[in-house]
Every structure is written in structure tokens, then in C-alpha cells.
Amino acid sequence: MKIKAIYPGSFDPITNGHIYIAERAAKIFDEVIVSVLINERKNGAFTIEERCEMARKSLSHIKNIKVDSFNGLLIDYVRQKKAGVIIRGLRAMSDFEYEFQMALMNRQLAPEIETFFIVTDPKYSYVSSSSVREIFHFGGTVNGIVPDIVFEKLKERYQN
Ligand code: COA
């Protein structure tokens, strides 16, 4: 039986920390769908199309990964895709409480769906999309934290 997993998030933008999690997930599961949340309550820095495009280009080296977007409840989307697993990355203990609560809530709503946690590489434990955006917003740059395509997009967005 093939197991399909969903790796959901805002990915605004995707970072090397996310890519690390996606690469590891792709070694475990037959198919991984990186799914960008369409959040009507939150204005993102990048549009959903831009986020998907950056994710697609950054993950094109992994054959069993697809990129998609979704809105509404995550578990409805997971069921619609006929996936059995939700992937989440853990960077630090501070992520744990939020992730634990979300996993339990999703289990309550959909007991057949499993949440699978993958621990980040320590070198990305401090990385977040908002900190990356802020650095570029204030004229800084960072190497090795985002893929080249994202680096260029951030420079274009904030520094031109
Ligand atoms: N490497 C780098 N950064 C990481 C990371 C990693 N491995 N894992 C998480 N992050 C960062 C993200 O960059 C983001 O940073 P930011 O807040 O500074 O922008 C932050 O951690 C949040 O991560 P993200 O994975 O985008 O989570 P989220 O909280 O925005 O979204 C969903 C989580 C999409 C799974 C959740 O909101 C959801 O399921 N929504 C749908 C509605 C629903 O079903 N709700 C009920 C849930 S119980």
C-alpha cells in the first residue's frame, strides 16, 4: 500500500528548513504533497501562486514531491487527497506545545489521519519565514537559509 503524506504550512516563503523536512519526508513516504495554506485572515508577503512557484522550483529535485494549495480545514483536504499522514517539522521545544495541540485536535476530528513529526537539522532550528522576511525588509541578506530562487525573490520584493 502506498502512503501519501501532506506537508502543510504557510511557506511565506519556503526556507531551507522546510526543504530539509520535505526531503526527509520524501524518503519515508511514497508521495509528499507540500500544501500552501490559503489563509483568508492573513495577508501574506507573497501570493499563493508565488509561494507555490518558489516551493515547486526549490523542490524540483525530489521526484515524489508535489506542490499544491488548500483552504478550509486541513483534515478535509487530507481526506480529499486520500492521504493518511500530516507531516510537521519541529525546530525547538517551543514548537512542541502548539504542534501537540494541533495534532490532538486533528486526531479528534479525523482519528484515521496520523501526524508525523520530523525534527529539523539544528542548523535551521532558529529559521522562520518571518525572520527571513524581516532581514530582507531592513536591507540585510542571509546566505544558506533560503534556496537561491527565494533569495532572488526576496531581494526583488524588498530591495529594488
Ligand atoms: N523550518 C523553517 N521554518 C519553519 C519550520 C521549519 N522546519 N517549521 C515551521 N516553520 C516556521 C514557518 O516558517 C512559520 O514562520 P513564521 O510564523 O515566522 O512565518 C512558522 O514556523 C509557522 O509554520 P507553518 O508551518 O507555516 O504553520 P502555520 O501555523 O502557519 O500553519 C497549518 C499550520 C497550515 C498546518 C494550520 O494552520 C492548519 O492546518 N490550517 C488549516 C485550518 C485548520 O485545519 N485548522 C485546525 C487545526 S487544529
Coordinates of N, CA and C and ligand atoms in Angstrom, one line a residue:
M1 N 0.8 -1.2 0.0 CA 0.0 0.0 0.0 C 0.9 1.3 0.0
K2 N 0.6 2.2 -0.9 CA 1.3 3.4 -1.0 C 0.8 4.4 0.0
I3 N 1.7 5.1 0.7 CA 1.3 6.1 1.7 C 1.6 7.5 1.2
K4 N 0.6 8.3 1.2 CA 0.7 9.7 0.7 C 0.7 10.6 2.0
A5 N 1.5 11.6 2.0 CA 1.6 12.5 3.2 C 1.5 13.9 2.7
I6 N 0.8 14.7 3.6 CA 0.7 16.1 3.3 C 1.6 16.9 4.2
Y7 N 2.4 17.8 3.7 CA 3.2 18.7 4.5 C 2.6 20.1 4.4
P8 N 1.7 20.5 5.3 CA 1.1 21.8 5.2 C 1.8 23.0 5.9
G9 N 1.6 24.2 5.4 CA 2.2 25.3 6.1 C 1.9 26.6 5.3
S10 N 2.4 27.7 5.8 CA 2.2 29.0 5.1 C 3.2 29.2 4.0
F11 N 4.4 28.7 4.3 CA 5.5 28.7 3.3 C 5.6 30.1 2.7
D12 N 5.8 31.2 3.5 CA 5.7 32.6 3.1 C 7.0 33.3 3.4
P13 N 8.1 32.9 2.8 CA 8.4 31.9 1.7 C 8.9 30.6 2.3
I14 N 9.1 29.6 1.4 CA 9.7 28.4 1.8 C 11.2 28.6 2.2
T15 N 11.7 28.0 3.2 CA 13.1 28.2 3.6 C 13.8 26.8 3.5
N16 N 15.1 26.9 3.7 CA 15.9 25.6 3.7 C 15.4 24.7 4.8
G17 N 14.9 25.3 5.9 CA 14.4 24.4 7.0 C 13.2 23.6 6.5
H18 N 12.3 24.2 5.8 CA 11.2 23.5 5.2 C 11.7 22.4 4.2
I19 N 12.6 22.8 3.4 CA 13.1 21.8 2.4 C 13.8 20.6 3.1
Y20 N 14.5 20.8 4.1 CA 15.1 19.7 4.9 C 14.0 18.7 5.3
I21 N 12.9 19.3 5.9 CA 11.8 18.4 6.4 C 11.2 17.7 5.2
A22 N 11.0 18.4 4.1 CA 10.3 17.8 2.9 C 11.2 16.7 2.3
E23 N 12.5 16.9 2.3 CA 13.4 15.9 1.7 C 13.4 14.6 2.6
R24 N 13.4 14.8 3.9 CA 13.3 13.6 4.8 C 12.0 12.9 4.7
A25 N 10.9 13.7 4.6 CA 9.6 13.0 4.4 C 9.5 12.2 3.1
A26 N 10.1 12.8 2.1 CA 10.1 12.1 0.8 C 10.8 10.8 0.8
K27 N 11.7 10.6 1.7 CA 12.5 9.3 1.8 C 11.6 8.3 2.6
I28 N 10.7 8.7 3.3 CA 9.8 7.8 4.2 C 8.5 7.5 3.5
F29 N 7.9 8.5 2.8 CA 6.6 8.2 2.3 C 6.7 8.1 0.7
D30 N 5.7 7.5 0.1 CA 5.7 7.3 -1.3 C 5.5 8.6 -2.1
E31 N 4.6 9.4 -1.5 CA 4.3 10.7 -2.1 C 4.1 11.7 -1.1
V32 N 4.7 12.9 -1.3 CA 4.5 14.0 -0.3 C 4.0 15.2 -1.1
I33 N 2.9 15.8 -0.5 CA 2.4 17.0 -1.2 C 2.6 18.1 -0.2
V34 N 3.4 19.1 -0.7 CA 3.7 20.3 0.1 C 2.5 21.2 -0.2
S35 N 1.7 21.5 0.8 CA 0.5 22.2 0.6 C 0.5 23.6 1.3
V36 N 0.3 24.6 0.4 CA 0.4 26.0 0.9 C -1.0 26.4 1.4
L37 N -1.1 26.9 2.6 CA -2.4 27.3 3.2 C -2.9 28.6 2.6
I38 N -4.1 28.6 2.1 CA -4.7 29.9 1.6 C -5.4 30.4 2.8
N39 N -4.8 31.4 3.5 CA -5.4 31.9 4.7 C -6.0 33.3 4.5
E40 N -7.4 33.3 4.5 CA -8.1 34.5 4.1 C -8.0 35.6 5.2
R41 N -7.6 35.1 6.4 CA -7.5 36.1 7.5 C -6.1 36.8 7.6
K42 N -5.2 36.3 6.8 CA -3.8 36.8 7.0 C -3.3 37.2 5.6
N43 N -2.9 38.4 5.5 CA -2.3 38.9 4.2 C -0.8 38.4 4.2
G44 N -0.4 37.6 3.3 CA 0.9 37.1 3.2 C 1.8 38.1 2.5
A45 N 3.1 37.9 2.6 CA 4.1 38.8 1.9 C 4.1 38.4 0.4
F46 N 3.9 37.1 0.2 CA 3.9 36.6 -1.2 C 2.5 36.0 -1.5
T47 N 2.1 36.1 -2.8 CA 0.8 35.5 -3.1 C 0.9 34.0 -3.0
I48 N -0.2 33.3 -3.0 CA -0.2 31.8 -3.0 C 0.5 31.3 -4.2
E49 N 0.3 32.0 -5.4 CA 0.9 31.5 -6.6 C 2.4 31.6 -6.5
E50 N 2.9 32.8 -6.0 CA 4.3 33.0 -5.8 C 4.9 31.9 -4.9
R51 N 4.2 31.7 -3.8 CA 4.7 30.7 -2.8 C 4.8 29.3 -3.4
C52 N 3.7 29.0 -4.2 CA 3.7 27.6 -4.8 C 4.9 27.5 -5.8
E53 N 5.1 28.6 -6.6 CA 6.1 28.6 -7.6 C 7.5 28.4 -6.9
M54 N 7.7 29.2 -5.9 CA 9.0 29.1 -5.2 C 9.2 27.7 -4.6
A55 N 8.2 27.1 -4.0 CA 8.2 25.8 -3.5 C 8.5 24.8 -4.6
R56 N 7.8 24.9 -5.7 CA 7.9 23.9 -6.8 C 9.3 23.9 -7.3
K57 N 9.9 25.1 -7.5 CA 11.2 25.2 -8.1 C 12.3 24.7 -7.1
S58 N 12.1 25.0 -5.8 CA 13.0 24.6 -4.8 C 13.0 23.1 -4.5
L59 N 11.9 22.5 -4.9 CA 11.8 21.0 -4.6 C 11.8 20.2 -5.8
S60 N 12.1 20.8 -7.0 CA 12.0 20.1 -8.2 C 13.0 18.9 -8.3
H61 N 14.0 18.9 -7.4 CA 15.0 17.8 -7.4 C 14.4 16.5 -6.8
I62 N 13.3 16.6 -6.2 CA 12.7 15.4 -5.5 C 11.5 14.9 -6.3
K63 N 11.6 13.7 -6.8 CA 10.6 13.2 -7.7 C 9.2 13.0 -7.1
N64 N 9.2 12.5 -5.8 CA 7.9 12.2 -5.3 C 7.3 13.3 -4.4
I65 N 7.7 14.5 -4.8 CA 7.0 15.7 -4.1 C 6.2 16.5 -5.1
K66 N 5.0 16.9 -4.7 CA 4.2 17.8 -5.5 C 3.9 19.0 -4.6
V67 N 3.5 20.1 -5.3 CA 3.2 21.3 -4.5 C 1.7 21.6 -4.9
D68 N 1.0 22.0 -3.9 CA -0.4 22.3 -4.1 C -0.8 23.4 -3.1
S69 N -2.1 23.9 -3.1 CA -2.5 24.8 -2.1 C -3.9 24.4 -1.6
F70 N -4.3 24.9 -0.5 CA -5.6 24.4 0.1 C -6.2 25.5 0.9
N71 N -7.5 25.5 1.1 CA -8.1 26.3 2.1 C -9.1 25.5 2.9
G72 N -9.6 26.0 4.0 CA -10.5 25.3 4.8 C -9.8 24.4 5.8
L73 N -10.5 23.4 6.3 CA -9.9 22.5 7.3 C -8.8 21.6 6.7
L74 N -7.7 21.5 7.4 CA -6.6 20.6 6.9 C -7.1 19.2 6.8
I75 N -7.8 18.7 7.7 CA -8.2 17.3 7.7 C -9.2 17.0 6.5
D76 N -10.0 18.0 6.1 CA -10.8 17.8 4.9 C -10.0 17.7 3.7
Y77 N -9.0 18.5 3.6 CA -8.1 18.5 2.5 C -7.3 17.2 2.4
V78 N -6.8 16.7 3.6 CA -6.1 15.4 3.7 C -7.0 14.3 3.2
R79 N -8.2 14.3 3.6 CA -9.1 13.2 3.2 C -9.4 13.3 1.7
Q80 N -9.6 14.6 1.2 CA -9.9 14.8 -0.2 C -8.7 14.2 -1.1
K81 N -7.5 14.4 -0.6 CA -6.3 13.9 -1.3 C -6.1 12.4 -1.1
K82 N -6.9 11.8 -0.3 CA -6.7 10.4 0.1 C -5.3 10.1 0.7
A83 N -4.9 11.1 1.5 CA -3.6 10.9 2.2 C -3.9 10.4 3.6
G84 N -2.9 9.8 4.2 CA -3.1 9.2 5.6 C -2.3 10.0 6.6
V85 N -1.4 10.8 6.2 CA -0.4 11.4 7.2 C -0.3 12.9 7.0
I86 N -0.1 13.6 8.1 CA 0.2 15.0 8.1 C 1.7 15.1 8.6
I87 N 2.5 15.8 7.9 CA 3.9 16.0 8.3 C 4.0 17.4 8.9
R88 N 4.7 17.4 10.1 CA 5.0 18.7 10.7 C 6.5 18.7 11.1
G89 N 7.1 19.8 11.0 CA 8.5 19.9 11.4 C 8.6 20.5 12.8
L90 N 9.6 20.0 13.6 CA 9.8 20.5 14.9 C 11.2 21.2 15.0
R91 N 11.2 22.4 15.4 CA 12.5 23.1 15.4 C 13.1 23.2 16.8
A92 N 12.2 23.4 17.8 CA 12.6 23.5 19.2 C 11.4 23.1 20.1
M93 N 11.7 23.1 21.4 CA 10.7 22.7 22.3 C 9.5 23.7 22.2
S94 N 9.8 24.9 21.9 CA 8.8 26.0 21.8 C 7.7 25.6 20.7
D95 N 8.1 24.9 19.7 CA 7.1 24.5 18.7 C 6.2 23.4 19.2
F96 N 6.7 22.7 20.2 CA 6.0 21.5 20.6 C 4.6 21.7 21.1
E97 N 4.4 22.6 22.0 CA 3.1 22.8 22.6 C 2.0 23.1 21.6
Y98 N 2.3 24.0 20.6 CA 1.4 24.3 19.6 C 1.1 23.1 18.7
E99 N 2.2 22.4 18.3 CA 2.1 21.3 17.4 C 1.3 20.1 18.1
F100 N 1.6 19.9 19.4 CA 0.9 18.8 20.1 C -0.6 19.1 20.1
Q101 N -1.0 20.3 20.4 CA -2.4 20.7 20.5 C -3.0 20.5 19.1
M102 N -2.3 20.9 18.1 CA -2.9 20.8 16.7 C -3.1 19.4 16.3
A103 N -2.1 18.5 16.7 CA -2.1 17.1 16.3 C -3.3 16.4 17.0
L104 N -3.5 16.8 18.3 CA -4.6 16.2 19.1 C -5.9 16.6 18.5
M105 N -6.0 17.9 18.2 CA -7.3 18.4 17.6 C -7.6 17.7 16.3
N106 N -6.6 17.6 15.5 CA -6.8 16.9 14.2 C -7.1 15.4 14.4
R107 N -6.5 14.8 15.4 CA -6.9 13.4 15.7 C -8.3 13.3 16.2
Q108 N -8.7 14.3 17.0 CA -10.1 14.2 17.4 C -11.1 14.3 16.2
L109 N -10.7 15.2 15.3 CA -11.6 15.4 14.1 C -11.5 14.2 13.1
A110 N -10.3 13.7 13.0 CA -10.0 12.6 12.0 C -9.1 11.6 12.6
P111 N -9.6 10.6 13.3 CA -8.8 9.6 14.0 C -8.0 8.7 13.1
E112 N -8.4 8.7 11.8 CA -7.7 7.8 10.9 C -6.4 8.5 10.3
I113 N -6.3 9.8 10.5 CA -5.1 10.5 10.0 C -4.0 10.7 11.1
E114 N -2.8 10.3 10.7 CA -1.7 10.4 11.7 C -0.9 11.6 11.4
T115 N -0.5 12.3 12.5 CA 0.5 13.4 12.4 C 1.9 12.8 12.7
F116 N 2.8 13.2 11.8 CA 4.2 12.6 11.8 C 5.1 13.8 12.0
F117 N 5.9 13.8 13.1 CA 6.8 14.9 13.3 C 8.2 14.5 12.9
I118 N 8.9 15.5 12.2 CA 10.3 15.3 11.8 C 11.0 16.5 12.4
V119 N 12.1 16.1 13.1 CA 12.9 17.1 13.8 C 13.9 17.8 12.8
T120 N 14.0 19.1 12.9 CA 14.8 19.8 11.9 C 16.3 19.6 12.1
D121 N 17.1 19.9 11.1 CA 18.5 20.0 11.3 C 18.8 21.2 12.3
P122 N 19.7 21.0 13.3 CA 19.9 22.1 14.2 C 20.4 23.4 13.6
K123 N 21.0 23.2 12.4 CA 21.4 24.5 11.7 C 20.2 25.3 11.2
Y124 N 19.0 24.8 11.2 CA 17.8 25.5 10.8 C 16.9 25.8 12.0
S125 N 17.3 25.5 13.2 CA 16.4 25.5 14.3 C 15.9 26.9 14.6
Y126 N 16.6 27.9 14.2 CA 16.3 29.3 14.5 C 15.6 30.0 13.3
V127 N 15.4 29.3 12.2 CA 14.9 29.9 11.0 C 13.4 29.9 11.0
S128 N 12.9 31.1 10.6 CA 11.4 31.2 10.4 C 11.2 32.1 9.2
S129 N 10.1 31.9 8.5 CA 9.8 32.8 7.3 C 9.8 34.2 7.7
S130 N 9.2 34.5 8.8 CA 9.0 36.0 9.2 C 10.4 36.6 9.5
S131 N 11.3 35.9 10.1 CA 12.6 36.5 10.4 C 13.4 36.7 9.1
V132 N 13.2 35.8 8.1 CA 13.9 35.9 6.8 C 13.3 37.2 6.1
R133 N 12.0 37.3 6.2 CA 11.3 38.5 5.5 C 11.8 39.8 6.2
E134 N 11.9 39.8 7.5 CA 12.3 41.0 8.2 C 13.8 41.4 7.9
I135 N 14.6 40.4 7.8 CA 16.0 40.7 7.4 C 16.1 41.4 6.1
F136 N 15.4 40.9 5.1 CA 15.4 41.5 3.8 C 14.7 42.9 3.8
H137 N 13.6 43.0 4.5 CA 12.9 44.2 4.6 C 13.8 45.3 5.1
F138 N 14.7 45.0 6.1 CA 15.6 46.1 6.6 C 17.0 46.1 5.9
G139 N 17.0 45.5 4.7 CA 18.2 45.7 3.9 C 19.3 44.7 4.1
G140 N 19.0 43.7 4.9 CA 20.0 42.6 5.2 C 19.9 41.5 4.2
T141 N 20.8 40.6 4.1 CA 20.7 39.4 3.3 C 21.2 38.2 4.2
V142 N 20.7 37.0 3.8 CA 21.2 35.8 4.5 C 21.5 34.8 3.5
N143 N 22.6 34.1 3.7 CA 23.0 33.1 2.9 C 22.8 31.7 3.5
G144 N 22.4 30.7 2.7 CA 22.3 29.4 3.3 C 21.0 29.1 4.0
I145 N 20.1 30.0 4.1 CA 18.9 29.8 4.8 C 17.7 29.6 3.9
V146 N 17.8 30.2 2.7 CA 16.7 30.0 1.8 C 17.3 29.6 0.4
P147 N 16.5 28.9 -0.4 CA 17.0 28.5 -1.7 C 17.3 29.7 -2.6
D148 N 18.2 29.6 -3.6 CA 18.6 30.7 -4.4 C 17.4 31.4 -5.1
I149 N 16.4 30.7 -5.5 CA 15.2 31.2 -6.1 C 14.5 32.1 -5.2
V150 N 14.4 31.7 -3.9 CA 13.7 32.5 -2.9 C 14.6 33.8 -2.5
F151 N 15.9 33.6 -2.5 CA 16.8 34.7 -2.2 C 16.5 35.8 -3.2
E152 N 16.5 35.4 -4.5 CA 16.3 36.4 -5.6 C 14.9 37.1 -5.4
K153 N 13.9 36.3 -5.1 CA 12.5 36.9 -5.0 C 12.5 37.8 -3.8
L154 N 13.2 37.5 -2.7 CA 13.2 38.4 -1.5 C 13.9 39.7 -1.9
K155 N 15.0 39.6 -2.6 CA 15.7 40.8 -3.0 C 14.8 41.7 -3.9
E156 N 14.2 41.0 -4.8 CA 13.3 41.7 -5.8 C 12.2 42.5 -5.0
R157 N 11.6 41.7 -4.0 CA 10.4 42.2 -3.3 C 10.8 43.4 -2.4
Y158 N 11.9 43.2 -1.7 CA 12.2 44.2 -0.6 C 13.3 45.2 -0.9
Q159 N 14.1 44.9 -1.9 CA 15.3 45.8 -2.0 C 15.5 46.4 -3.4
N160 N 14.4 46.4 -4.2 CA 14.5 47.1 -5.5 C 13.7 48.4 -5.5
Ligands
COA1 N1 11.9 25.3 9.0 C1 11.8 26.7 9.0 N2 10.7 27.3 9.5 C2 9.7 26.6 9.9 C3 9.7 25.2 10.0 C4 10.9 24.6 9.5 N3 11.1 23.3 9.6 N4 8.6 24.7 10.6 C5 7.8 25.8 10.8 N5 8.5 26.9 10.5 C6 8.0 28.3 10.6 C7 7.3 28.9 9.4 O1 8.3 29.5 8.6 C8 6.4 29.9 10.0 O2 7.2 31.0 10.4 P1 6.5 32.5 10.6 O3 5.4 32.3 11.5 O4 7.6 33.2 11.1 O5 6.1 32.9 9.2 C9 6.0 29.3 11.4 O6 7.0 28.3 11.7 C10 4.7 28.6 11.3 O7 4.8 27.5 10.5 P2 3.8 26.9 9.4 O8 4.3 25.6 9.2 O9 3.6 27.8 8.3 O10 2.5 26.8 10.3 P3 1.2 27.6 10.4 O11 1.0 27.7 11.8 O12 1.3 28.9 9.6 O13 0.2 26.7 9.6 C11 -1.3 24.8 9.4 C12 -0.1 25.4 10.1 C13 -1.4 25.1 7.9 C14 -1.0 23.3 9.5 C15 -2.6 25.1 10.2 O14 -2.7 26.5 10.3 C16 -3.8 24.5 9.5 O15 -4.0 23.3 9.5 N6 -4.7 25.4 9.0 C17 -5.9 24.9 8.3 C18 -7.1 25.1 9.2 C19 -7.3 24.0 10.2 O16 -7.4 22.8 9.8 N7 -7.3 24.3 11.5 C20 -7.4 23.4 12.5 C21 -6.1 23.0 13.0 S1 -6.2 22.1 14.5

